[in-house]
Amino acid sequence: MRLKSFNVVHSQVWNVHYENDIRYSLQMCQWLLQSIGVWPLVYEGTSRLEHVISVIVMTTCFTLLFFIIVPSGHYIFYVEKNLNMKVKLFGPVGFCLSSTMKYFYLNLKGGVFKRCIEHVKRDWQVVQDPNHRTIMLKYVAISRRLITVCAVFLYTGGMSYHTVMQFLSKDRSKSNYTFKPLTYPGCDWFLDEQSSPTYEIVFLSHCLAAMVMYTVTTATYSLAAIFVTHICGQIEIQITRLQELVEMKKKQDDARDPLAIIVQDHVEVLRFSENVEGALRVICLTEIVESTCVICLLEYYCLMEWENSDAVAISTYLLLLLSFTFNVFIFCYIGEVLSEQCSQIGTIAYEIDWYELPAKEAHDLILLNLISQYPPKLTAGKIITLSLRTFGSVLKTSVVYLNLLRTVTQW
């Protein structure tokens, strides 16, 4: 992909389709981040007007989120006395709090994500071989599918909870009084939330805040998916080059050293992986803790509604449970794929016809083999390595917390 030293190709554009390729690879992430005002912070070249609009959007989004956190937090800790009702509110309010934390982190670390996106753009600019470009496009398609499925699950389940369930659940349908339902209580200490048009404004604010929460969550998934699949694409390109190394050596001219190019690009991929891990580790930690707690609470809600025979509530909670389970699976899956893909370099270096290379150059392949034994990993706060084993641990931990929660609430 790079045919000269990194400093030289940095100023050259080999891929004539790079603008369309960059737009295609970042398109879904751009939509999500623009809708919450973060895009100008992570992308180079945005206009001053976009920055002004970004400030307005972010101010509105934070206002909507705190409009839920402050009144609901006050209601949970100082007004509501029923333990079951407190637990029922911990899930949605806790998710709102964690979404706010992730949103704040995206704003705080915009420069870090900008450097990662610039690296992705640079890789698209310097790709030259059409087969290598095809590999990169294949992994972009994978990331887009992951983001799409994540968004469908999250928005469908979340908005069903905020709209359908509030009006059609069993508790609401059997009520014989004109109480107007709201997803998050607590505004009545400073607003008459049951009168019109105050009720409509509060209800709409809750729905808009929910959209912000799900957009922030999906945006973090999109960043992780785009960066990790891009790394996997770069590793597959290096694997392809390794498989063609012997033939390239036979056709080598004096100006190029195929093995040196492979090692150089592999080092760049490892550096990029380290930057991505540093940018995502706090988000991943928040996601693991949030998912473990929310999955536990959703399992508890499903059991409670099963006892009440509330089909609408059960369906909504099951959809949310499936959504959060799938989303934490995505994080763990891309972490597993990252480690496995990077470790394949050593295996391929051994499987090629290295014995047909000159002895010194065949000996140089040992370096790639050694490095591949320590593949980059996606971690949650440098505490937990994201893998399929971690996904299983999250599910088992949520069940343990569920048993503890049921014991506490039945005292």
Tab-separated table of C-alpha atoms in Angstrom:
chain	number	residue	atom	x	y	z
A	1	MET	CA	0.000	0.000	0.000
A	2	ARG	CA	2.818	2.386	0.841
A	3	LEU	CA	5.646	2.108	-1.679
A	4	LYS	CA	7.993	4.615	-0.082
A	5	SER	CA	8.886	5.742	3.380
A	6	PHE	CA	6.053	7.023	5.540
A	7	ASN	CA	7.263	10.629	5.512
A	8	VAL	CA	7.369	10.677	1.731
A	9	VAL	CA	3.996	9.147	1.029
A	10	HIS	CA	2.347	11.332	3.644
A	11	SER	CA	2.424	14.160	1.121
A	12	GLN	CA	1.355	12.042	-1.867
A	13	VAL	CA	-2.051	10.743	-2.934
A	14	TRP	CA	-2.058	7.406	-4.742
A	15	ASN	CA	-5.781	6.612	-4.577
A	16	VAL	CA	-7.758	8.773	-7.019
A	17	HIS	CA	-11.012	7.642	-5.346
A	18	TYR	CA	-9.895	8.560	-1.848
A	19	GLU	CA	-12.489	11.312	-1.307
A	20	ASN	CA	-15.386	8.966	-2.058
A	21	ASP	CA	-13.765	6.180	-0.053
A	22	ILE	CA	-13.270	8.395	2.997
A	23	ARG	CA	-16.815	9.686	2.738
A	24	TYR	CA	-18.149	6.121	2.483
A	25	SER	CA	-16.102	4.827	5.420
A	26	LEU	CA	-16.988	7.700	7.772
A	27	GLN	CA	-20.506	8.463	6.558
A	28	MET	CA	-22.538	6.749	9.285
A	29	CYS	CA	-20.227	8.001	12.016
A	30	GLN	CA	-20.516	11.506	10.583
A	31	TRP	CA	-24.324	11.395	10.649
A	32	LEU	CA	-24.353	10.321	14.277
A	33	LEU	CA	-21.705	12.748	15.506
A	34	GLN	CA	-23.176	15.680	13.583
A	35	SER	CA	-26.570	15.119	15.188
A	36	ILE	CA	-25.031	15.582	18.661
A	37	GLY	CA	-22.621	18.352	17.647
A	38	VAL	CA	-19.349	16.420	18.086
A	39	TRP	CA	-18.307	16.103	14.430
A	40	PRO	CA	-16.438	19.463	14.183
A	41	LEU	CA	-14.357	18.372	17.184
A	42	VAL	CA	-13.148	15.142	15.575
A	43	TYR	CA	-12.865	16.063	11.905
A	44	GLU	CA	-10.404	18.434	10.291
A	45	GLY	CA	-11.673	21.044	7.853
A	46	THR	CA	-15.085	21.952	9.256
A	47	SER	CA	-16.233	25.550	8.885
A	48	ARG	CA	-16.727	28.178	11.600
A	49	LEU	CA	-20.495	28.006	11.058
A	50	GLU	CA	-20.396	24.278	11.780
A	51	HIS	CA	-18.540	24.976	15.017
A	52	VAL	CA	-21.157	27.539	16.070
A	53	ILE	CA	-23.980	25.109	15.288
A	54	SER	CA	-22.056	22.427	17.179
A	55	VAL	CA	-21.943	24.559	20.337
A	56	ILE	CA	-25.690	25.198	20.124
A	57	VAL	CA	-26.469	21.493	19.569
A	58	MET	CA	-24.219	20.350	22.418
A	59	THR	CA	-25.731	22.893	24.801
A	60	THR	CA	-29.217	21.684	23.898
A	61	CYS	CA	-28.243	18.013	24.285
A	62	PHE	CA	-26.621	18.491	27.693
A	63	THR	CA	-29.658	20.508	28.838
A	64	LEU	CA	-31.980	17.674	27.808
A	65	LEU	CA	-29.854	15.073	29.575
A	66	PHE	CA	-29.602	17.049	32.818
A	67	PHE	CA	-33.349	17.710	32.617
A	68	ILE	CA	-33.676	13.967	33.262
A	69	ILE	CA	-30.762	13.357	35.629
A	70	VAL	CA	-31.389	16.145	38.160
A	71	PRO	CA	-35.173	15.807	38.764
A	72	SER	CA	-35.126	11.990	38.542
A	73	GLY	CA	-32.115	11.714	40.824
A	74	HIS	CA	-33.821	13.937	43.377
A	75	TYR	CA	-36.997	11.833	43.074
A	76	ILE	CA	-35.183	8.502	43.529
A	77	PHE	CA	-33.134	9.476	46.572
A	78	TYR	CA	-35.419	11.940	48.397
A	79	VAL	CA	-39.033	11.378	47.317
A	80	GLU	CA	-39.685	7.750	46.357
A	81	LYS	CA	-39.786	5.389	49.359
A	82	ASN	CA	-40.754	2.148	47.626
A	83	LEU	CA	-37.634	0.054	46.972
A	84	ASN	CA	-39.106	-1.680	43.920
A	85	MET	CA	-39.920	1.668	42.329
A	86	LYS	CA	-36.408	2.900	43.054
A	87	VAL	CA	-34.945	-0.150	41.324
A	88	LYS	CA	-37.310	0.336	38.397
A	89	LEU	CA	-35.951	3.850	37.887
A	90	PHE	CA	-32.269	2.994	38.416
A	91	GLY	CA	-32.028	1.400	34.963
A	92	PRO	CA	-33.222	4.243	32.697
A	93	VAL	CA	-31.751	7.031	34.871
A	94	GLY	CA	-28.443	5.164	35.210
A	95	PHE	CA	-28.286	4.710	31.443
A	96	CYS	CA	-28.908	8.431	31.014
A	97	LEU	CA	-26.066	9.190	33.436
A	98	SER	CA	-23.618	6.860	31.659
A	99	SER	CA	-24.619	8.312	28.276
A	100	THR	CA	-23.898	11.792	29.628
A	101	MET	CA	-20.459	10.625	30.774
A	102	LYS	CA	-19.697	9.172	27.337
A	103	TYR	CA	-20.963	12.336	25.668
A	104	PHE	CA	-18.725	14.466	27.881
A	105	TYR	CA	-15.760	12.206	27.101
A	106	LEU	CA	-16.350	12.527	23.350
A	107	ASN	CA	-16.215	16.299	23.729
A	108	LEU	CA	-13.200	16.198	26.034
A	109	LYS	CA	-11.130	13.836	23.838
A	110	GLY	CA	-12.163	15.190	20.442
A	111	GLY	CA	-8.531	15.838	19.502
A	112	VAL	CA	-7.574	12.199	20.165
A	113	PHE	CA	-10.354	10.911	17.930
A	114	LYS	CA	-9.403	13.515	15.318
A	115	ARG	CA	-5.883	12.064	15.079
A	116	CYS	CA	-7.295	8.578	14.635
A	117	ILE	CA	-9.631	9.761	11.874
A	118	GLU	CA	-6.751	11.573	10.171
A	119	HIS	CA	-4.795	8.328	10.159
A	120	VAL	CA	-7.739	6.539	8.521
A	121	LYS	CA	-7.959	9.281	5.891
A	122	ARG	CA	-4.231	9.064	5.208
A	123	ASP	CA	-4.426	5.301	4.691
A	124	TRP	CA	-7.176	5.796	2.123
A	125	GLN	CA	-5.110	8.402	0.309
A	126	VAL	CA	-2.008	6.257	-0.101
A	127	VAL	CA	-3.579	2.914	-1.022
A	128	GLN	CA	-2.479	2.073	-4.564
A	129	ASP	CA	-3.137	-1.593	-5.314
A	130	PRO	CA	-6.809	-2.105	-6.363
A	131	ASN	CA	-6.871	-5.405	-4.454
A	132	HIS	CA	-5.800	-3.628	-1.288
A	133	ARG	CA	-8.510	-1.022	-1.773
A	134	THR	CA	-11.041	-3.840	-2.199
A	135	ILE	CA	-9.930	-5.335	1.129
A	136	MET	CA	-10.393	-1.989	2.873
A	137	LEU	CA	-13.837	-1.529	1.339
A	138	LYS	CA	-14.803	-5.015	2.516
A	139	TYR	CA	-14.046	-4.108	6.107
A	140	VAL	CA	-15.864	-0.788	5.765
A	141	ALA	CA	-18.953	-2.738	4.707
A	142	ILE	CA	-18.594	-4.913	7.821
A	143	SER	CA	-18.398	-1.849	10.082
A	144	ARG	CA	-21.460	-0.284	8.433
A	145	ARG	CA	-23.472	-3.464	8.984
A	146	LEU	CA	-22.455	-3.602	12.649
A	147	ILE	CA	-23.426	0.043	13.168
A	148	THR	CA	-26.754	-0.439	11.392
A	149	VAL	CA	-27.765	-3.474	13.446
A	150	CYS	CA	-26.700	-1.740	16.653
A	151	ALA	CA	-28.740	1.364	15.798
A	152	VAL	CA	-31.846	-0.627	14.834
A	153	PHE	CA	-31.870	-2.591	18.091
A	154	LEU	CA	-31.108	0.391	20.302
A	155	TYR	CA	-33.499	2.913	18.772
A	156	THR	CA	-36.346	0.402	18.395
A	157	GLY	CA	-36.161	-0.901	21.948
A	158	GLY	CA	-35.388	2.470	23.514
A	159	MET	CA	-38.096	4.466	21.811
A	160	SER	CA	-40.622	1.685	22.455
A	161	TYR	CA	-39.835	2.051	26.148
A	162	HIS	CA	-40.303	5.829	26.027
A	163	THR	CA	-43.526	5.827	23.981
A	164	VAL	CA	-45.423	2.548	23.451
A	165	MET	CA	-44.832	1.043	26.883
A	166	GLN	CA	-45.800	4.238	28.718
A	167	PHE	CA	-49.315	4.175	27.228
A	168	LEU	CA	-50.056	0.492	26.557
A	169	SER	CA	-48.587	-1.328	29.553
A	170	LYS	CA	-50.988	-3.158	31.825
A	171	ASP	CA	-50.704	-0.647	34.667
A	172	ARG	CA	-51.723	2.185	32.342
A	173	SER	CA	-54.532	0.375	30.539
A	174	LYS	CA	-56.267	-0.614	33.794
A	175	SER	CA	-56.017	2.821	35.373
A	176	ASN	CA	-59.376	4.515	35.857
A	177	TYR	CA	-57.939	7.982	36.407
A	178	THR	CA	-56.621	10.587	34.010
A	179	PHE	CA	-52.963	10.396	35.034
A	180	LYS	CA	-50.710	11.234	32.116
A	181	PRO	CA	-47.665	8.914	31.988
A	182	LEU	CA	-44.088	10.166	31.915
A	183	THR	CA	-40.966	8.058	31.561
A	184	TYR	CA	-38.983	9.976	34.180
A	185	PRO	CA	-40.732	11.367	37.265
A	186	GLY	CA	-39.523	14.215	39.417
A	187	CYS	CA	-40.465	17.371	37.531
A	188	ASP	CA	-43.558	17.940	39.671
A	189	TRP	CA	-41.545	19.685	42.395
A	190	PHE	CA	-41.059	22.693	40.116
A	191	LEU	CA	-43.574	22.124	37.259
A	192	ASP	CA	-47.236	21.182	36.975
A	193	GLU	CA	-46.376	18.319	34.620
A	194	GLN	CA	-49.956	17.069	34.289
A	195	SER	CA	-51.343	20.256	32.759
A	196	SER	CA	-51.225	21.148	29.066
A	197	PRO	CA	-49.046	22.196	27.343
A	198	THR	CA	-46.491	21.519	30.116
A	199	TYR	CA	-47.061	17.766	29.901
A	200	GLU	CA	-46.542	17.711	26.140
A	201	ILE	CA	-43.342	19.757	26.441
A	202	VAL	CA	-41.931	17.520	29.201
A	203	PHE	CA	-42.871	14.342	27.333
A	204	LEU	CA	-41.263	15.635	24.128
A	205	SER	CA	-38.155	16.637	26.088
A	206	HIS	CA	-37.874	13.105	27.469
A	207	CYS	CA	-38.167	11.636	23.978
A	208	LEU	CA	-35.553	14.020	22.576
A	209	ALA	CA	-33.232	13.224	25.493
A	210	ALA	CA	-33.721	9.531	24.736
A	211	MET	CA	-32.704	10.158	21.123
A	212	VAL	CA	-29.581	11.926	22.375
A	213	MET	CA	-28.719	8.993	24.659
A	214	TYR	CA	-29.121	6.400	21.914
A	215	THR	CA	-27.246	8.543	19.415
A	216	VAL	CA	-24.307	8.959	21.805
A	217	THR	CA	-24.213	5.218	22.466
A	218	THR	CA	-24.443	4.336	18.776
A	219	ALA	CA	-21.784	6.944	17.936
A	220	THR	CA	-19.323	5.334	20.360
A	221	TYR	CA	-20.028	1.947	18.774
A	222	SER	CA	-19.481	3.446	15.333
A	223	LEU	CA	-16.088	4.902	16.276
A	224	ALA	CA	-14.945	1.590	17.731
A	225	ALA	CA	-16.243	-0.394	14.753
A	226	ILE	CA	-14.689	1.921	12.155
A	227	PHE	CA	-11.261	2.046	13.797
A	228	VAL	CA	-11.001	-1.668	14.586
A	229	THR	CA	-12.244	-2.856	11.204
A	230	HIS	CA	-9.832	-0.426	9.553
A	231	ILE	CA	-6.974	-1.980	11.524
A	232	CYS	CA	-8.136	-5.449	10.491
A	233	GLY	CA	-8.166	-4.332	6.865
A	234	GLN	CA	-4.604	-3.035	7.147
A	235	ILE	CA	-3.471	-6.301	8.739
A	236	GLU	CA	-5.092	-8.327	5.953
A	237	ILE	CA	-3.228	-6.186	3.434
A	238	GLN	CA	0.046	-7.008	5.178
A	239	ILE	CA	-0.912	-10.700	5.166
A	240	THR	CA	-1.578	-10.491	1.424
A	241	ARG	CA	1.810	-8.889	0.890
A	242	LEU	CA	3.509	-11.567	2.954
A	243	GLN	CA	1.882	-14.264	0.843
A	244	GLU	CA	3.213	-12.524	-2.264
A	245	LEU	CA	6.631	-11.750	-0.766
A	246	VAL	CA	8.608	-14.447	-2.572
A	247	GLU	CA	7.261	-13.445	-5.972
A	248	MET	CA	7.828	-9.771	-5.200
A	249	LYS	CA	11.436	-10.516	-4.250
A	250	LYS	CA	12.016	-12.202	-7.572
A	251	LYS	CA	10.719	-9.107	-9.394
A	252	GLN	CA	12.290	-6.614	-7.002
A	253	ASP	CA	14.010	-3.535	-8.356
A	254	ASP	CA	16.757	-1.699	-6.523
A	255	ALA	CA	14.490	1.110	-5.328
A	256	ARG	CA	12.105	-1.022	-3.290
A	257	ASP	CA	12.381	-3.619	-0.556
A	258	PRO	CA	9.036	-5.451	-0.161
A	259	LEU	CA	9.889	-6.822	3.281
A	260	ALA	CA	10.922	-3.382	4.536
A	261	ILE	CA	7.592	-1.975	3.315
A	262	ILE	CA	5.685	-4.747	5.121
A	263	VAL	CA	7.541	-4.156	8.390
A	264	GLN	CA	7.155	-0.399	8.100
A	265	ASP	CA	3.420	-0.570	7.495
A	266	HIS	CA	2.996	-3.176	10.210
A	267	VAL	CA	4.655	-0.803	12.689
A	268	GLU	CA	2.288	1.970	11.601
A	269	VAL	CA	-0.687	-0.330	12.146
A	270	LEU	CA	0.553	-1.205	15.643
A	271	ARG	CA	0.981	2.485	16.482
A	272	PHE	CA	-2.506	3.225	15.224
A	273	SER	CA	-3.860	0.316	17.293
A	274	GLU	CA	-2.248	1.775	20.393
A	275	ASN	CA	-3.800	5.190	19.680
A	276	VAL	CA	-7.233	3.634	19.137
A	277	GLU	CA	-6.987	1.647	22.367
A	278	GLY	CA	-6.014	4.810	24.240
A	279	ALA	CA	-8.952	6.724	22.748
A	280	LEU	CA	-11.538	4.017	23.467
A	281	ARG	CA	-10.431	2.521	26.790
A	282	VAL	CA	-12.563	4.849	28.969
A	283	ILE	CA	-15.602	4.423	26.721
A	284	CYS	CA	-15.141	0.646	26.771
A	285	LEU	CA	-14.885	0.621	30.576
A	286	THR	CA	-18.040	2.710	30.871
A	287	GLU	CA	-19.775	0.420	28.396
A	288	ILE	CA	-18.827	-2.771	30.237
A	289	VAL	CA	-19.927	-1.451	33.637
A	290	GLU	CA	-23.099	0.071	32.186
A	291	SER	CA	-24.029	-3.064	30.225
A	292	THR	CA	-23.460	-5.369	33.189
A	293	CYS	CA	-25.723	-3.274	35.429
A	294	VAL	CA	-28.384	-2.542	32.809
A	295	ILE	CA	-28.589	-6.172	31.654
A	296	CYS	CA	-29.010	-7.228	35.292
A	297	LEU	CA	-31.785	-4.667	35.821
A	298	LEU	CA	-33.543	-5.589	32.585
A	299	GLU	CA	-33.537	-9.246	33.606
A	300	TYR	CA	-35.075	-8.175	36.909
A	301	TYR	CA	-37.706	-6.050	35.147
A	302	CYS	CA	-38.644	-8.970	32.888
A	303	LEU	CA	-39.180	-11.232	35.907
A	304	MET	CA	-41.285	-8.603	37.669
A	305	GLU	CA	-43.465	-7.969	34.630
A	306	TRP	CA	-43.802	-11.708	34.072
A	307	GLU	CA	-45.384	-11.936	37.519
A	308	ASN	CA	-47.710	-9.079	36.500
A	309	SER	CA	-48.500	-10.764	33.118
A	310	ASP	CA	-47.816	-7.490	31.302
A	311	ALA	CA	-47.128	-8.553	27.704
A	312	VAL	CA	-46.292	-5.051	26.430
A	313	ALA	CA	-43.774	-4.387	29.201
A	314	ILE	CA	-42.220	-7.854	28.850
A	315	SER	CA	-41.810	-7.408	25.078
A	316	THR	CA	-40.244	-3.972	25.523
A	317	TYR	CA	-37.817	-5.113	28.214
A	318	LEU	CA	-36.866	-8.211	26.227
A	319	LEU	CA	-36.139	-6.049	23.189
A	320	LEU	CA	-33.989	-3.748	25.322
A	321	LEU	CA	-32.246	-6.747	26.882
A	322	LEU	CA	-31.475	-8.126	23.437
A	323	SER	CA	-30.242	-4.706	22.346
A	324	PHE	CA	-27.826	-4.182	25.250
A	325	THR	CA	-26.613	-7.775	25.049
A	326	PHE	CA	-25.905	-7.417	21.352
A	327	ASN	CA	-24.184	-4.075	21.822
A	328	VAL	CA	-21.768	-5.320	24.495
A	329	PHE	CA	-21.200	-8.352	22.266
A	330	ILE	CA	-20.110	-6.001	19.464
A	331	PHE	CA	-17.457	-4.424	21.660
A	332	CYS	CA	-16.172	-7.806	22.830
A	333	TYR	CA	-16.339	-9.265	19.321
A	334	ILE	CA	-14.312	-6.505	17.659
A	335	GLY	CA	-11.772	-6.788	20.479
A	336	GLU	CA	-11.483	-10.524	19.782
A	337	VAL	CA	-11.207	-9.975	16.029
A	338	LEU	CA	-8.491	-7.342	16.522
A	339	SER	CA	-6.288	-9.689	18.555
A	340	GLU	CA	-6.843	-12.692	16.288
A	341	GLN	CA	-6.230	-10.759	13.080
A	342	CYS	CA	-3.004	-9.192	14.332
A	343	SER	CA	-1.667	-12.530	15.609
A	344	GLN	CA	-2.061	-14.092	12.141
A	345	ILE	CA	0.962	-12.179	10.841
A	346	GLY	CA	3.339	-14.636	12.545
A	347	THR	CA	1.506	-17.678	11.243
A	348	ILE	CA	1.503	-16.405	7.684
A	349	ALA	CA	5.191	-15.430	7.940
A	350	TYR	CA	5.956	-19.092	8.688
A	351	GLU	CA	3.579	-20.585	6.111
A	352	ILE	CA	4.977	-18.713	3.083
A	353	ASP	CA	7.845	-20.159	1.018
A	354	TRP	CA	10.417	-18.407	3.183
A	355	TYR	CA	13.010	-21.051	2.312
A	356	GLU	CA	13.188	-19.610	-1.193
A	357	LEU	CA	14.349	-16.256	0.173
A	358	PRO	CA	17.989	-15.394	0.825
A	359	ALA	CA	19.036	-16.607	4.283
A	360	LYS	CA	19.419	-13.122	5.769
A	361	GLU	CA	16.002	-11.964	4.568
A	362	ALA	CA	14.324	-15.177	5.702
A	363	HIS	CA	15.891	-14.592	9.109
A	364	ASP	CA	14.288	-11.130	9.213
A	365	LEU	CA	10.834	-12.755	9.238
A	366	ILE	CA	11.504	-13.831	12.819
A	367	LEU	CA	10.870	-10.219	13.859
A	368	LEU	CA	7.320	-10.318	12.507
A	369	ASN	CA	6.758	-13.677	14.184
A	370	LEU	CA	7.899	-12.361	17.550
A	371	ILE	CA	5.828	-9.185	17.361
A	372	SER	CA	2.700	-11.150	16.403
A	373	GLN	CA	2.905	-13.049	19.693
A	374	TYR	CA	1.925	-9.810	21.464
A	375	PRO	CA	-1.024	-8.556	19.368
A	376	PRO	CA	-2.729	-5.266	20.258
A	377	LYS	CA	-5.789	-5.579	22.451
A	378	LEU	CA	-8.859	-3.461	23.039
A	379	THR	CA	-9.210	-2.942	26.783
A	380	ALA	CA	-11.716	-1.411	29.164
A	381	GLY	CA	-9.675	1.098	31.114
A	382	LYS	CA	-6.587	-1.123	30.890
A	383	ILE	CA	-8.374	-3.388	33.368
A	384	ILE	CA	-10.406	-5.792	31.219
A	385	THR	CA	-9.368	-7.146	27.833
A	386	LEU	CA	-12.355	-7.182	25.491
A	387	SER	CA	-12.890	-10.647	24.065
A	388	LEU	CA	-15.622	-13.248	23.747
A	389	ARG	CA	-14.583	-14.572	27.148
A	390	THR	CA	-15.261	-11.100	28.573
A	391	PHE	CA	-18.716	-11.182	26.992
A	392	GLY	CA	-19.457	-14.438	28.779
A	393	SER	CA	-18.189	-12.931	32.035
A	394	VAL	CA	-20.497	-9.919	31.623
A	395	LEU	CA	-23.532	-12.182	31.215
A	396	LYS	CA	-22.571	-14.382	34.180
A	397	THR	CA	-21.901	-11.337	36.356
A	398	SER	CA	-25.284	-9.846	35.452
A	399	VAL	CA	-26.994	-13.060	36.594
A	400	VAL	CA	-25.069	-12.977	39.889
A	401	TYR	CA	-26.156	-9.362	40.434
A	402	LEU	CA	-29.725	-10.359	39.526
A	403	ASN	CA	-29.816	-12.968	42.301
A	404	LEU	CA	-28.397	-10.430	44.735
A	405	LEU	CA	-30.950	-7.825	43.656
A	406	ARG	CA	-33.883	-10.210	44.067
A	407	THR	CA	-32.657	-11.135	47.529
A	408	VAL	CA	-32.374	-7.497	48.594
A	409	THR	CA	-35.768	-6.440	47.213
A	410	GLN	CA	-37.565	-9.359	48.870
A	411	TRP	CA	-36.417	-8.469	52.395
